[in-house]
Amino acid sequence: MTDPAPKPGAADAAIAIVGAGSIGSSFAVVHATAGRAVTLFDAASDAMQSAEERMLLTLTDLREHGLLDEDPAAVLARVSFADDLESAVGKAGFIHECVSENPDLKARLTAEIDACARRGVVIGSASSAIPASEYARDVAGRSRCLVTHPGNPPFLLRVIEIVPAAFTDPAATAAAQSILAAAGLETIVVRKELRGFVFNRLQGALLREAYCLVRDGVVDVEEIDALVRDGLGLRWSVIGPFETVDLNTRGGIERHAKLLGPAYEAMGAERGQHDPWTDELVASVTRQRRALLPMPDWEARVRWRDRTLMQVLAARRRAAG
Ligand SMILES: NC(=O)c1ccc[n+]([C@@H]2O[C@H](COP(=O)([O-])OP(=O)(O)OC[C@H]3O[C@@H](n4cnc5c(N)ncnc54)[C@H](O)[C@@H]3O)[C@@H](O)[C@H]2O)c1
């Protein structure tokens, strides 16, 4: 008797990954460590061999750092390699497309995957900036297509954006959410599809300014990296940018916007971006922050931030030897 086919989108569904580069092999680690069977396929056969070597190194490192309970070889035994696209995706319950960031390649390959995959199986693209409405527009089964954009590497950055197009079936979004959450990823569903999504829009805002500052001779590359690594980024390793300014200013984020909003507005205008923080917008952001952190808890949260940063700094010192 053959095993019944797994339900597409079920938390224990087998995973297919097309493209075994940096992201594809990292997703394989995410799902295999969560106990799932993974099949990898890459058009370049040597890419699969190097993916296997990389995955073993990653799993060994995770184990050494106490982030993996299982033996690395046992985890790797759940990953297999397919000779062609059809055998990779034909039985999968969820498919990650992780090929290079090229809209024509993604469009062609998504149509090919759609032709081989079982009905109802979701096709998530790791696309960094190209929305599904662009690369999947002409795919027959486009209602099962969406973007599942990870941070690199997803076995460490455990939050992922899910970006459906207007034509994506809400059931596909829900299936992607449950399957990725079951693999230990925090899922953020982006409510409006836009180029670059949210992760790379945030990253892009900083990177665009960094390029301008280097271009204008204000600081050099290493100085920018030091300011982010030891300043902004250190803080962002425990709290996000809204919580940062909320905790930096006595009186919270509303007072921050009053004191510093005009300066940020002028900085934006210098770069040709005029998006003032209106009273209504600040009120909405303040409302959301106060729901997350009532003002009476502010002082304790500042102390928590400082103590958590102390732990991060201590770990960084240990890592530096
Ligand atoms: N590297 C990052 O930091 C990062 C982060 C998030 C998302 N992404 C996105 O993830 C995707 C993959 O990026 P990456 O960094 O892993 O790229 P990569 O170059 O490391 O890997 C891409 C792989 O796709 C394979 N490939 C190309 N055409 C193929 C085909 N027709 N069939 C099967 N395999 C094929 C290549 O041989 C290669 O091994 C891109 O869309 C990228 O924008 C990258």
CSV table of N, CA and C and ligand atoms in Angstrom, one decimal, residues 18-25 41-44 47 54 85 97-102 105-106 108-109 112 125-130 149-152 200, ligand 1:
chain,number,residue,atom,x,y,z
A,18,VAL,N,13.9,25.0,-5.2
A,18,VAL,CA,14.5,25.1,-6.6
A,18,VAL,C,15.5,26.2,-6.6
A,19,GLY,N,16.8,25.9,-6.8
A,19,GLY,CA,17.9,26.8,-6.7
A,19,GLY,C,18.6,26.6,-5.3
A,20,ALA,N,19.8,26.0,-5.4
A,20,ALA,CA,20.5,25.5,-4.2
A,20,ALA,C,21.7,26.5,-3.9
A,21,GLY,N,21.5,27.8,-4.1
A,21,GLY,CA,22.5,28.7,-3.8
A,21,GLY,C,22.5,29.1,-2.3
A,22,SER,N,22.8,30.4,-2.0
A,22,SER,CA,22.9,30.8,-0.6
A,22,SER,C,21.5,30.6,0.1
A,23,ILE,N,20.5,31.1,-0.5
A,23,ILE,CA,19.1,31.1,0.1
A,23,ILE,C,18.5,29.7,0.1
A,24,GLY,N,18.6,29.0,-1.1
A,24,GLY,CA,18.0,27.7,-1.2
A,24,GLY,C,18.6,26.7,-0.2
A,25,SER,N,19.9,26.7,-0.1
A,25,SER,CA,20.5,25.7,0.9
A,25,SER,C,20.2,26.1,2.3
A,41,PHE,N,16.8,21.1,-5.9
A,41,PHE,CA,17.2,21.0,-7.3
A,41,PHE,C,17.8,22.3,-7.7
A,42,ASP,N,18.9,22.1,-8.5
A,42,ASP,CA,19.6,23.3,-9.1
A,42,ASP,C,19.9,22.9,-10.5
A,43,ALA,N,19.8,23.9,-11.4
A,43,ALA,CA,20.2,23.6,-12.8
A,43,ALA,C,21.7,23.3,-13.0
A,44,ALA,N,22.5,23.8,-12.1
A,44,ALA,CA,23.9,23.6,-12.1
A,44,ALA,C,24.3,22.5,-11.1
A,47,ALA,N,26.4,23.1,-8.1
A,47,ALA,CA,25.7,23.9,-7.0
A,47,ALA,C,25.2,23.0,-6.0
A,54,ARG,N,28.1,23.0,2.3
A,54,ARG,CA,27.8,24.2,3.1
A,54,ARG,C,26.8,23.8,4.2
A,85,LEU,N,13.6,19.1,-12.5
A,85,LEU,CA,12.6,19.9,-11.8
A,85,LEU,C,11.4,19.1,-11.4
A,97,GLU,N,11.0,28.8,-4.4
A,97,GLU,CA,11.8,29.1,-5.6
A,97,GLU,C,12.8,30.0,-5.2
A,98,CYS,N,14.1,29.6,-5.4
A,98,CYS,CA,15.2,30.4,-4.9
A,98,CYS,C,16.3,30.6,-5.9
A,99,VAL,N,15.9,30.9,-7.2
A,99,VAL,CA,16.9,31.1,-8.2
A,99,VAL,C,17.2,32.6,-8.3
A,100,SER,N,18.2,32.9,-9.1
A,100,SER,CA,18.8,34.3,-9.1
A,100,SER,C,17.7,35.3,-9.4
A,101,GLU,N,18.0,36.6,-8.9
A,101,GLU,CA,17.0,37.7,-9.0
A,101,GLU,C,16.9,38.2,-10.4
A,102,ASN,N,16.1,37.5,-11.2
A,102,ASN,CA,16.0,37.9,-12.6
A,102,ASN,C,14.5,37.7,-13.0
A,105,LEU,N,13.7,34.9,-15.7
A,105,LEU,CA,14.0,33.6,-15.2
A,105,LEU,C,12.9,33.2,-14.2
A,106,LYS,N,12.6,34.1,-13.3
A,106,LYS,CA,11.6,33.7,-12.3
A,106,LYS,C,10.2,33.4,-13.0
A,108,ARG,N,9.6,32.4,-16.1
A,108,ARG,CA,9.7,31.1,-16.8
A,108,ARG,C,9.7,29.9,-15.9
A,109,LEU,N,10.5,30.0,-14.8
A,109,LEU,CA,10.6,28.9,-13.9
A,109,LEU,C,9.3,28.7,-13.1
A,112,GLU,N,7.0,26.8,-15.1
A,112,GLU,CA,7.4,25.3,-15.2
A,112,GLU,C,7.0,24.6,-13.9
A,125,SER,N,8.3,32.5,-3.6
A,125,SER,CA,9.6,32.9,-4.2
A,125,SER,C,10.4,33.7,-3.2
A,126,ALA,N,11.7,33.5,-3.2
A,126,ALA,CA,12.6,34.2,-2.3
A,126,ALA,C,12.9,35.6,-2.8
A,127,SER,N,12.3,36.0,-3.9
A,127,SER,CA,12.5,37.3,-4.5
A,127,SER,C,12.8,38.4,-3.5
A,128,SER,N,13.9,39.2,-3.8
A,128,SER,CA,14.3,40.3,-2.9
A,128,SER,C,13.4,41.5,-3.2
A,129,ALA,N,13.1,41.7,-4.4
A,129,ALA,CA,12.4,43.0,-4.8
A,129,ALA,C,11.3,42.8,-5.8
A,130,ILE,N,11.3,41.7,-6.6
A,130,ILE,CA,10.3,41.6,-7.7
A,130,ILE,C,9.0,41.0,-7.1
A,149,HIS,N,9.9,36.1,1.4
A,149,HIS,CA,11.3,36.7,1.3
A,149,HIS,C,11.9,36.6,2.7
A,150,PRO,N,13.1,35.9,2.8
A,150,PRO,CA,13.8,35.7,4.1
A,150,PRO,C,14.8,36.8,4.3
A,151,GLY,N,15.3,36.9,5.5
A,151,GLY,CA,16.6,37.6,5.7
A,151,GLY,C,17.7,36.5,5.5
A,152,ASN,N,18.9,36.9,5.2
A,152,ASN,CA,20.0,36.0,4.9
A,152,ASN,C,20.9,35.9,6.1
A,200,ASN,N,13.6,45.1,2.5
A,200,ASN,CA,14.6,45.8,1.7
A,200,ASN,C,14.3,47.3,1.5
B,1,LIG,N1,21.5,36.5,-0.9
B,1,LIG,C1,20.7,37.2,-0.1
B,1,LIG,O1,21.1,37.9,0.8
B,1,LIG,C2,19.2,37.1,-0.3
B,1,LIG,C3,18.4,37.4,0.7
B,1,LIG,C4,17.0,37.3,0.5
B,1,LIG,C5,16.5,36.9,-0.7
B,1,LIG,N2,17.4,36.6,-1.7
B,1,LIG,C6,16.8,36.2,-3.0
B,1,LIG,O2,16.8,34.8,-3.1
B,1,LIG,C7,17.0,34.4,-4.5
B,1,LIG,C8,18.3,33.5,-4.6
B,1,LIG,O3,19.4,34.3,-4.2
B,1,LIG,P1,20.8,33.6,-3.8
B,1,LIG,O4,21.5,34.7,-3.1
B,1,LIG,O5,20.5,32.3,-3.1
B,1,LIG,O6,21.4,33.4,-5.2
B,1,LIG,P2,22.6,32.3,-5.6
B,1,LIG,O7,23.2,32.9,-6.8
B,1,LIG,O8,23.4,32.0,-4.4
B,1,LIG,O9,21.7,31.0,-6.0
B,1,LIG,C9,20.9,31.0,-7.1
B,1,LIG,C10,20.9,29.5,-7.6
B,1,LIG,O10,19.9,29.4,-8.6
B,1,LIG,C11,20.3,28.4,-9.6
B,1,LIG,N3,19.5,28.5,-10.8
B,1,LIG,C12,19.6,29.5,-11.8
B,1,LIG,N4,18.7,29.2,-12.7
B,1,LIG,C13,18.1,28.0,-12.4
B,1,LIG,C14,17.1,27.2,-13.0
B,1,LIG,N5,16.5,27.5,-14.1
B,1,LIG,N6,16.7,26.1,-12.3
B,1,LIG,C15,17.2,25.7,-11.1
B,1,LIG,N7,18.2,26.5,-10.5
B,1,LIG,C16,18.6,27.6,-11.1
B,1,LIG,C17,21.8,28.8,-9.8
B,1,LIG,O11,22.6,27.8,-10.3
B,1,LIG,C18,22.2,29.1,-8.3
B,1,LIG,O12,22.8,28.0,-7.7
B,1,LIG,C19,17.1,35.7,-5.3
B,1,LIG,O13,15.8,36.0,-5.7
B,1,LIG,C20,17.6,36.7,-4.3
B,1,LIG,O14,17.2,38.0,-4.6
B,1,LIG,C21,18.7,36.7,-1.6
